[in-house]
PDB file of C-alpha atoms in Angstrom:
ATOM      1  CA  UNK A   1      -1.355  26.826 -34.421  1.00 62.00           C
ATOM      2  CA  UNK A   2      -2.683  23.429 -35.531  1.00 73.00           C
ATOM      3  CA  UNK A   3      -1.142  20.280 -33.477  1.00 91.00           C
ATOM      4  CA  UNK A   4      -0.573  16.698 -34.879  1.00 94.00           C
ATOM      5  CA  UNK A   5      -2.969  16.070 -37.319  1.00 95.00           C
ATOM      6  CA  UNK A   6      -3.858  12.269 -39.080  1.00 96.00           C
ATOM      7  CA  UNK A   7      -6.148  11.087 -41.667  1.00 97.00           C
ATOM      8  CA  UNK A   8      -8.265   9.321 -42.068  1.00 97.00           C
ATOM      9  CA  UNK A   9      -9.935   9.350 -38.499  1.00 95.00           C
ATOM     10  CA  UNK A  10     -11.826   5.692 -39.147  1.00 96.00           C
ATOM     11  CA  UNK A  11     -10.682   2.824 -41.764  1.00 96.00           C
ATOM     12  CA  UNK A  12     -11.702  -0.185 -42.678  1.00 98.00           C
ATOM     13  CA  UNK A  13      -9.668  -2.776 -45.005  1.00 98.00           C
ATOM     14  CA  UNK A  14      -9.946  -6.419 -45.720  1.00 98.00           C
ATOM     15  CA  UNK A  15      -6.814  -9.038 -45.444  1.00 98.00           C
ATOM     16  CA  UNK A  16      -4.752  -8.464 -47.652  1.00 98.00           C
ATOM     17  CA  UNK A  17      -5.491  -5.241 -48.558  1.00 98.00           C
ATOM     18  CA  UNK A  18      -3.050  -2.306 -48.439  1.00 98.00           C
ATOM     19  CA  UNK A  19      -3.624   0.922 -46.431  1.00 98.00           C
ATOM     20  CA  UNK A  20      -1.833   4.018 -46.091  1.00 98.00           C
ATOM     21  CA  UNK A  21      -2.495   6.875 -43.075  1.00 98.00           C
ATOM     22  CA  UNK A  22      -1.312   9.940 -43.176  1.00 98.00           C
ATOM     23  CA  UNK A  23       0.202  12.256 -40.481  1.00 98.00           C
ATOM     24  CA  UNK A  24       0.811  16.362 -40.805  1.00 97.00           C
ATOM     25  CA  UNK A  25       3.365  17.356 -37.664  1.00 96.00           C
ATOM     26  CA  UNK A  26       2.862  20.445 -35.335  1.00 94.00           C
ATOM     27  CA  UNK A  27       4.214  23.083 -36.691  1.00 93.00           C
ATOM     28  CA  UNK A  28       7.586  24.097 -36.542  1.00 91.00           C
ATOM     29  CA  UNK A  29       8.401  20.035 -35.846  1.00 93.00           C
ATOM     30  CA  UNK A  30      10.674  18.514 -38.200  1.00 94.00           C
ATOM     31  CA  UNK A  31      10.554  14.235 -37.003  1.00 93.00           C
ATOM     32  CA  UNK A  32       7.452  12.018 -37.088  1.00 95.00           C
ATOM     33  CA  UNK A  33       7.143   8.825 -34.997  1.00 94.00           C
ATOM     34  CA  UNK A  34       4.630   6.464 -35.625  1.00 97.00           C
ATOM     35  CA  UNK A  35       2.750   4.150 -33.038  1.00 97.00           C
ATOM     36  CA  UNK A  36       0.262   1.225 -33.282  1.00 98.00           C
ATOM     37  CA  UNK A  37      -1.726   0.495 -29.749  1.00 96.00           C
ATOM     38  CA  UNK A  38      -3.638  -2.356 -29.564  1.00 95.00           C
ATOM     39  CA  UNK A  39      -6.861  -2.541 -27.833  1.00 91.00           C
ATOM     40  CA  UNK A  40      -6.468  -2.546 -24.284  1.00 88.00           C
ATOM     41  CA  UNK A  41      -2.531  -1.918 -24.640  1.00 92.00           C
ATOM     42  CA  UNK A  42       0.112   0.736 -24.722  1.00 94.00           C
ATOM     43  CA  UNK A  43       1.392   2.307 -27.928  1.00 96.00           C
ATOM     44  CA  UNK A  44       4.322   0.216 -29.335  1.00 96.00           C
ATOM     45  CA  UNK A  45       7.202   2.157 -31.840  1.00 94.00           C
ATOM     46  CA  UNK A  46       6.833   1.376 -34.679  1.00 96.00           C
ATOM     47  CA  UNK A  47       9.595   4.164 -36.849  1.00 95.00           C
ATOM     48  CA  UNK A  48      10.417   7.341 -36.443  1.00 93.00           C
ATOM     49  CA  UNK A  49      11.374   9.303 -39.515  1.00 95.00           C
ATOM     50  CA  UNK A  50      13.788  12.858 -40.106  1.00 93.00           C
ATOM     51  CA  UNK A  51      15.260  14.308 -43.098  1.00 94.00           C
ATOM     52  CA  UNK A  52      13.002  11.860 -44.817  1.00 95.00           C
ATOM     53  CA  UNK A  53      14.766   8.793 -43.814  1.00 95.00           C
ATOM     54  CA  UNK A  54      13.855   6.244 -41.649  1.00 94.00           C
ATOM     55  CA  UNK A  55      16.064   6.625 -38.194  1.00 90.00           C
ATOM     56  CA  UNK A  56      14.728   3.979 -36.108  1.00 88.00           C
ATOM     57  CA  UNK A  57      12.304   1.080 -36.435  1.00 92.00           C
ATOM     58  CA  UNK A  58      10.985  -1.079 -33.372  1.00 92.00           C
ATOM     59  CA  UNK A  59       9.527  -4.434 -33.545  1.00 94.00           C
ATOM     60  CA  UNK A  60       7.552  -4.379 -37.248  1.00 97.00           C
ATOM     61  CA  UNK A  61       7.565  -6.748 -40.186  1.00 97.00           C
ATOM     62  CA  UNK A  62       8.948  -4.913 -43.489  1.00 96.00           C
ATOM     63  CA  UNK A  63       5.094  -4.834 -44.048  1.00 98.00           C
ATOM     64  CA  UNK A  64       4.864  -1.793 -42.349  1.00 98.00           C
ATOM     65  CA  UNK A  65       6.649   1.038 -44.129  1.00 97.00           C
ATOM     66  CA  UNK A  66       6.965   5.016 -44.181  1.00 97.00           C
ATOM     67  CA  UNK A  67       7.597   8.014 -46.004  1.00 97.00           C
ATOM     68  CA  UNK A  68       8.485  11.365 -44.817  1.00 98.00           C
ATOM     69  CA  UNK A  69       7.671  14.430 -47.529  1.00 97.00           C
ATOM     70  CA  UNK A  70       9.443  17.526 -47.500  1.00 96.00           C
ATOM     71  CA  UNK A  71       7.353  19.346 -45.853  1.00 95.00           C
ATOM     72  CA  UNK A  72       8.003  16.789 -42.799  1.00 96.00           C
ATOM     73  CA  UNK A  73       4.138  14.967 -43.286  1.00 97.00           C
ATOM     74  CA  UNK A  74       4.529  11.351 -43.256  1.00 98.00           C
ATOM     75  CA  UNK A  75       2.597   8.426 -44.553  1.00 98.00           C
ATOM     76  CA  UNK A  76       1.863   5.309 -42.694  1.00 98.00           C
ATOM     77  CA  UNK A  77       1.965   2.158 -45.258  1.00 98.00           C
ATOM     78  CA  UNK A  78       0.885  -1.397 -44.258  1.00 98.00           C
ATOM     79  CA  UNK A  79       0.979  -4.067 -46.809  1.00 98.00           C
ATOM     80  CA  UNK A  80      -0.591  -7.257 -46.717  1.00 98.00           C
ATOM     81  CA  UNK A  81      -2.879  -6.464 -44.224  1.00 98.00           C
ATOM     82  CA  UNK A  82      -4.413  -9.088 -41.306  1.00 98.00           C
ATOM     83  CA  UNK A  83      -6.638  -8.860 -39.035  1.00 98.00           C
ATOM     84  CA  UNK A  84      -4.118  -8.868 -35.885  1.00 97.00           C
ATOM     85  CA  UNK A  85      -2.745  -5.060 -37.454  1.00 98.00           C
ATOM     86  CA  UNK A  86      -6.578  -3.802 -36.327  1.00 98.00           C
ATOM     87  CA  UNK A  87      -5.190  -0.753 -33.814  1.00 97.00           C
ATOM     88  CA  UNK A  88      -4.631   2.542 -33.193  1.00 96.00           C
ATOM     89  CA  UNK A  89      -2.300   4.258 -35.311  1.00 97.00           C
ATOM     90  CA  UNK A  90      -0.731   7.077 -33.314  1.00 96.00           C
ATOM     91  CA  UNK A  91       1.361   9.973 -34.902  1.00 96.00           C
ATOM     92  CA  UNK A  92       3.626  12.146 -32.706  1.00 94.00           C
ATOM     93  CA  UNK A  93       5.710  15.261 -34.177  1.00 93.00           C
ATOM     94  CA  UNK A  94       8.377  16.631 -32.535  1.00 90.00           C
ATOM     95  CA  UNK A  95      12.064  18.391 -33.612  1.00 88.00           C
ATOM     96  CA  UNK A  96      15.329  16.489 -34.146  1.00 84.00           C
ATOM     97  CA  UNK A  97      17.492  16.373 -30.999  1.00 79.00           C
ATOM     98  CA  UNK A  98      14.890  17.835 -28.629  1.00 78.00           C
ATOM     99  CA  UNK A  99      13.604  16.502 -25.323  1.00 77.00           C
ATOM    100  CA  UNK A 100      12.323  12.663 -25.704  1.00 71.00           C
ATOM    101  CA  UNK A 101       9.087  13.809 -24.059  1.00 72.00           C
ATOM    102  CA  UNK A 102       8.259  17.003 -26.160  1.00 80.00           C
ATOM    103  CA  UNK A 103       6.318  14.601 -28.800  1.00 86.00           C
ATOM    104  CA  UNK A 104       3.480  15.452 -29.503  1.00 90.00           C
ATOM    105  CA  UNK A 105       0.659  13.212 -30.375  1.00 92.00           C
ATOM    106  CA  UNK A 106      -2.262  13.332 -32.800  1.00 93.00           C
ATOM    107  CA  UNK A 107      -5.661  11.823 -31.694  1.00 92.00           C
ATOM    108  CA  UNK A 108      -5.126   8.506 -34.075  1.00 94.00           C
ATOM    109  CA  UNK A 109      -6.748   6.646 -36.788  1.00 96.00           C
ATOM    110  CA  UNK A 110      -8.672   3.409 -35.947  1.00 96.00           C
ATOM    111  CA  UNK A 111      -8.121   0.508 -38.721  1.00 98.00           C
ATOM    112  CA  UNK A 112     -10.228  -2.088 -38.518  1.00 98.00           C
ATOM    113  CA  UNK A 113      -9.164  -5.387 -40.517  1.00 98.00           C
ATOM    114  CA  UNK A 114     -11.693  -7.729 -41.353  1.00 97.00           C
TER     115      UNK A 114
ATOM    116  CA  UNK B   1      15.917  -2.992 -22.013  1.00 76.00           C
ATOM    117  CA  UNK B   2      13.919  -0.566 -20.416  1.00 84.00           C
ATOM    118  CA  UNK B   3      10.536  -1.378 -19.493  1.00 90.00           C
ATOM    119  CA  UNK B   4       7.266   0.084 -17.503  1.00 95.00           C
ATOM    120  CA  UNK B   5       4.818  -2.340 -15.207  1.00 96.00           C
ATOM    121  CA  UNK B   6       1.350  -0.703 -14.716  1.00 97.00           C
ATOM    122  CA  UNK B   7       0.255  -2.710 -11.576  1.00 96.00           C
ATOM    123  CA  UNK B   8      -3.408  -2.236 -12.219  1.00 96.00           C
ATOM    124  CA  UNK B   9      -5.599  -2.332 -15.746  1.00 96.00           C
ATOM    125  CA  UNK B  10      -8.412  -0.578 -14.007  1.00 97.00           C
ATOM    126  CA  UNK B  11      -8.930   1.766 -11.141  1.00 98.00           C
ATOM    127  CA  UNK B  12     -11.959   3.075  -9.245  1.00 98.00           C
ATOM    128  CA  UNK B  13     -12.630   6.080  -7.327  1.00 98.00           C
ATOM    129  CA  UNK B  14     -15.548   8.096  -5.986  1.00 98.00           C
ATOM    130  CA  UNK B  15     -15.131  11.707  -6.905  1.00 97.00           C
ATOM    131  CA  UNK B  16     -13.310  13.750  -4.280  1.00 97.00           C
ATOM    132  CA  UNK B  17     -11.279  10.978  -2.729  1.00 98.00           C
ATOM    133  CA  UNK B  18      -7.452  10.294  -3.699  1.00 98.00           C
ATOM    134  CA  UNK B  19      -5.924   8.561  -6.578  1.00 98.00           C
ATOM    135  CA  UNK B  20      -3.142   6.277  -6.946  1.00 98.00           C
ATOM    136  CA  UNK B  21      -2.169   4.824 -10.277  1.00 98.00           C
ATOM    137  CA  UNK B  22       1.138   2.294  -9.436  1.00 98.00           C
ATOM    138  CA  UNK B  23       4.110   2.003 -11.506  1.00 98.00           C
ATOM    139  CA  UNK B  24       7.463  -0.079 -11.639  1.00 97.00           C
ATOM    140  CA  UNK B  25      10.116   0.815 -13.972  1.00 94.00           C
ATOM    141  CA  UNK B  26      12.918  -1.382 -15.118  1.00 91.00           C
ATOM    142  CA  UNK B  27      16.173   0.063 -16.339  1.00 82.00           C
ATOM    143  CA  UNK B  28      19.688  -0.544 -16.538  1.00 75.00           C
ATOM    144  CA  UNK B  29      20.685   2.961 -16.000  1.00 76.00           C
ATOM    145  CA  UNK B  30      18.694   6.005 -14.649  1.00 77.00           C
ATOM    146  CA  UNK B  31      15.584   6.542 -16.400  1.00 83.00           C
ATOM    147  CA  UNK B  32      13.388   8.986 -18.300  1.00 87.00           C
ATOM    148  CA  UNK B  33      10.018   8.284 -16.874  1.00 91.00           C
ATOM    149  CA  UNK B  34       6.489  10.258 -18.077  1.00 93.00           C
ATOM    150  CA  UNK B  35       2.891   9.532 -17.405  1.00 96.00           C
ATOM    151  CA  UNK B  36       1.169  10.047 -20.207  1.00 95.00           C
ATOM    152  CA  UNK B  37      -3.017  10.695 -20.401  1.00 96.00           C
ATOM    153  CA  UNK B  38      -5.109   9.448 -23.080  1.00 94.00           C
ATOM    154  CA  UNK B  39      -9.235  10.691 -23.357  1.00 91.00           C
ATOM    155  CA  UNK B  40     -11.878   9.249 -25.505  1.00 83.00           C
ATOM    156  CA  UNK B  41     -10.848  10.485 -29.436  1.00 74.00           C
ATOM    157  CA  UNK B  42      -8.104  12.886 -28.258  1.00 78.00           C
ATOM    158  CA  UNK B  43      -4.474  12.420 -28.405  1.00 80.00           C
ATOM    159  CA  UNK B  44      -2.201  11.711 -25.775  1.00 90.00           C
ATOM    160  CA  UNK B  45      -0.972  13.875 -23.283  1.00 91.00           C
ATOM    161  CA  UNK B  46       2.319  14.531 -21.484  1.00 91.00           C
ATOM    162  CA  UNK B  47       0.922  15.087 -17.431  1.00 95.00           C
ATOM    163  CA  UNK B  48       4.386  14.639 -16.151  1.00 93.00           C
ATOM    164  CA  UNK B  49       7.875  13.981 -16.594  1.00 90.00           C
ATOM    165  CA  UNK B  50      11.079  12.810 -13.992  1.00 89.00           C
ATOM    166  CA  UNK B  51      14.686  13.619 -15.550  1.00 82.00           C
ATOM    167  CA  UNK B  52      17.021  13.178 -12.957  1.00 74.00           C
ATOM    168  CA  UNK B  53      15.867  16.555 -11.427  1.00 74.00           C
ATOM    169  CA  UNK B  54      13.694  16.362  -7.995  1.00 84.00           C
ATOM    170  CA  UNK B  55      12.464  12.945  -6.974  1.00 89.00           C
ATOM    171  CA  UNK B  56       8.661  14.623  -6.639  1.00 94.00           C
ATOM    172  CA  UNK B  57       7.572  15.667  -9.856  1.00 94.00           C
ATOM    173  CA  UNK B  58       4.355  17.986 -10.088  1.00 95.00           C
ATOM    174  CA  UNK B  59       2.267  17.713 -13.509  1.00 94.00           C
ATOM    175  CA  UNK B  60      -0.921  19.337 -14.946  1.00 94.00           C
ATOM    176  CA  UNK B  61      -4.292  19.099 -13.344  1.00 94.00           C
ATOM    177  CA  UNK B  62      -3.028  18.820  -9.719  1.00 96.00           C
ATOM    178  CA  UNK B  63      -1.504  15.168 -10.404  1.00 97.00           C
ATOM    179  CA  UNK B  64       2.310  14.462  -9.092  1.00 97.00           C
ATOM    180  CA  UNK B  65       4.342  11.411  -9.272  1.00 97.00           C
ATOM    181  CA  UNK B  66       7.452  10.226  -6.588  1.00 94.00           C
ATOM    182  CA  UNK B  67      10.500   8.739  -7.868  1.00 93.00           C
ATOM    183  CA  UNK B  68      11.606   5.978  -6.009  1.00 93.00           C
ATOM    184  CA  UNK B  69      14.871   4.397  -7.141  1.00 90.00           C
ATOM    185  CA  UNK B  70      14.853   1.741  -3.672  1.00 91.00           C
ATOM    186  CA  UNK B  71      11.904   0.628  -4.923  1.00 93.00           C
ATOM    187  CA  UNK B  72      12.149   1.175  -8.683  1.00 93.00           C
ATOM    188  CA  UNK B  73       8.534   2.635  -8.428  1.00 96.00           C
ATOM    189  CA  UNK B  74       6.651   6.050 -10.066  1.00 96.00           C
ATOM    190  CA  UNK B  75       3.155   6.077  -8.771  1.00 98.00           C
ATOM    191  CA  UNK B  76       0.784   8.610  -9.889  1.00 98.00           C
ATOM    192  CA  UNK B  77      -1.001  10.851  -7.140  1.00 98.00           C
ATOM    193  CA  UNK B  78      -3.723  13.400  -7.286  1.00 98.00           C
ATOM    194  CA  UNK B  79      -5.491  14.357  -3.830  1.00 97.00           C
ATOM    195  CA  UNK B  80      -9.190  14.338  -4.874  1.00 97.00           C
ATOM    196  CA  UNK B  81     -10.468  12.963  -8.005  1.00 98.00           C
ATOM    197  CA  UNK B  82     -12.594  14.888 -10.239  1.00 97.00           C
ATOM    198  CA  UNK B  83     -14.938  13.707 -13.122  1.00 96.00           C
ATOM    199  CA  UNK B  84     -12.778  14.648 -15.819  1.00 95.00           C
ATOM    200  CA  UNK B  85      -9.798  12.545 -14.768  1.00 96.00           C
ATOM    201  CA  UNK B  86     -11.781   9.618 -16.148  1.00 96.00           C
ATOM    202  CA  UNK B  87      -9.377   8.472 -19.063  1.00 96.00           C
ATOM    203  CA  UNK B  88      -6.539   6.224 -19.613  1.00 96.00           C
ATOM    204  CA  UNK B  89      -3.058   6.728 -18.472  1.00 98.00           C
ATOM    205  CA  UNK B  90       0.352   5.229 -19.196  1.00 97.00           C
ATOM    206  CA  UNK B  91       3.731   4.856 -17.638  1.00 97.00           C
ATOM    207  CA  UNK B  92       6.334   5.344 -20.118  1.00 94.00           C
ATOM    208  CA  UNK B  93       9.896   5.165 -19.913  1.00 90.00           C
ATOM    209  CA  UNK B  94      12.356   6.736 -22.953  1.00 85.00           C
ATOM    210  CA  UNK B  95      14.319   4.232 -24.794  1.00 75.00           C
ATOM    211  CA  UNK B  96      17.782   5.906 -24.074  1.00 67.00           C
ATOM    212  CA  UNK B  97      19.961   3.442 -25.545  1.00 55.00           C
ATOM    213  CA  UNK B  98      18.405   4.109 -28.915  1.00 51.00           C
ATOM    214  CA  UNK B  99      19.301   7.049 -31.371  1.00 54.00           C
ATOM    215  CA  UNK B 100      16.061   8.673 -31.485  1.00 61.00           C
ATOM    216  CA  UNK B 101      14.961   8.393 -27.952  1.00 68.00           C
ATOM    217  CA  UNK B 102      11.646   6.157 -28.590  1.00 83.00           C
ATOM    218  CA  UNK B 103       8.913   6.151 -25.870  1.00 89.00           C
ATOM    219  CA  UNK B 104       8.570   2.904 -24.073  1.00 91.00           C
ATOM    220  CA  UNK B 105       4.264   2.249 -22.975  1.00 95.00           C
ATOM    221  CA  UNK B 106       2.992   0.302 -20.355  1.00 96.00           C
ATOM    222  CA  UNK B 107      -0.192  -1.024 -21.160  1.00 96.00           C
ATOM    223  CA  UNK B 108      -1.763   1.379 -19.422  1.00 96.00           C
ATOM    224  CA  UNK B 109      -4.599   2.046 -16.200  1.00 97.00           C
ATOM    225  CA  UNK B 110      -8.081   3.175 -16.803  1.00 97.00           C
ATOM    226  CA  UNK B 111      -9.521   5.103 -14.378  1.00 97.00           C
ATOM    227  CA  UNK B 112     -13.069   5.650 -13.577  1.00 97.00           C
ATOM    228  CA  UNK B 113     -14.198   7.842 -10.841  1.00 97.00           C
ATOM    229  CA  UNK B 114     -18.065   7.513  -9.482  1.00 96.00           C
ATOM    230  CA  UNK B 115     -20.358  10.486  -8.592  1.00 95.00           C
TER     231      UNK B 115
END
């Protein structure tokens, strides 16, 4: 049973460019959050997406969008890019209405803006 | 607002001695609260949780935590260190307030232990 999977691992954009990461959820999970950490900080909430709608968004400019497929992957979208967006970009999968804490996370992809 | 303070950014321990990793909560109600652990290139993972059940909370890899509400505290214990606890870890406290239970992060304590 594959976990929380993301691609690309490693990505590197210049300002202004767009990027898009991707995020497959455990199996049998049906809601995909999505996290940026900083170097040298926690993960902050970015959305969290089910039934292929946005359900909650944290503290993010409308450059940072989402998509949720049918077959509950999501995509990662940040427009506009600058160099302050360089993180970790942290998926976690887990199913509607379940415990907060059974999310599970995938190992990130590192964007580097320059 | 719910919030997590991680007293220290980095913690150092010889292998075989004890580890403490501090944390204050803030909340306005009674809290979710998790330590999280997060290797080199590997995603994070759940060691712990506290959900209103008993106030000393045993976790993976011999690591516990103690609810304090008096002193709004949730340190992370683990009698003797080993070489593979080396990694990051995070208080986190869940967002109940929202509709989709979002995970509150402290910014997290790296811990290094010495041979």
């Amino acid at each position: 049973d594959a976990g929380v999977t993301q691609s690309p691992t490693h990505l590197i954009k210049t300002r202004g460019q767009q990027v898009t990461l991707r995020c497959s959820p455990k199996s049998g999970h049906d809601t995909v959050s999505w996290y940026q950490q900083a170097l040298g900080q926690g993960p902050q909430f970015i959305f969290q997406y089910y039934e292929e709608e946005e359900r909650q968004r944290g503290n993010f400019p409308d450059r940072f969008s989402g998509h949720q497929f049918p077959n509950y992957s999501s995509e990662l979208n940040v427009n506009a890019l600058l160099l302050g967006d360089s993180a970790l970009y942290l998926c976690a999968s887990s199913l509607f209405g379940g415990a907060v804490y059974e999310q599970y996370f995938g190992p990130g992809t590192r964007l580097t803006v320059t | 607002a719910q919030s997590v303070t991680q007293l220290d950014s980095h913690v150092s321990v010889s292998e075989g001695t004890p580890v403490l990793l501090r944390c204050n909560y803030s909340s306005s109600y009674s809290p979710s609260l998790f330590w999280y652990v997060q290797h080199p290139n590997k995603g994070l993972q759940l060691l712990l949780k506290y959900t209103s059940a008993a106030t000393l909370v045993k976790g993976i890899n011999g690591f516990e935590a103690e609810f304090k509400k008096s002193e709004t505290s949730f340190h992370l214990t683990k009698p003797s260190a080993h070489m593979s606890d080396a990694a990051e870890y995070f208080c986190v406290v869940s967002d109940l307030g929202g509709a989709t239970n979002k995970l509150i992060f402290g910014t997290g304590t790296l811990l290094a232990v010495q041979p």
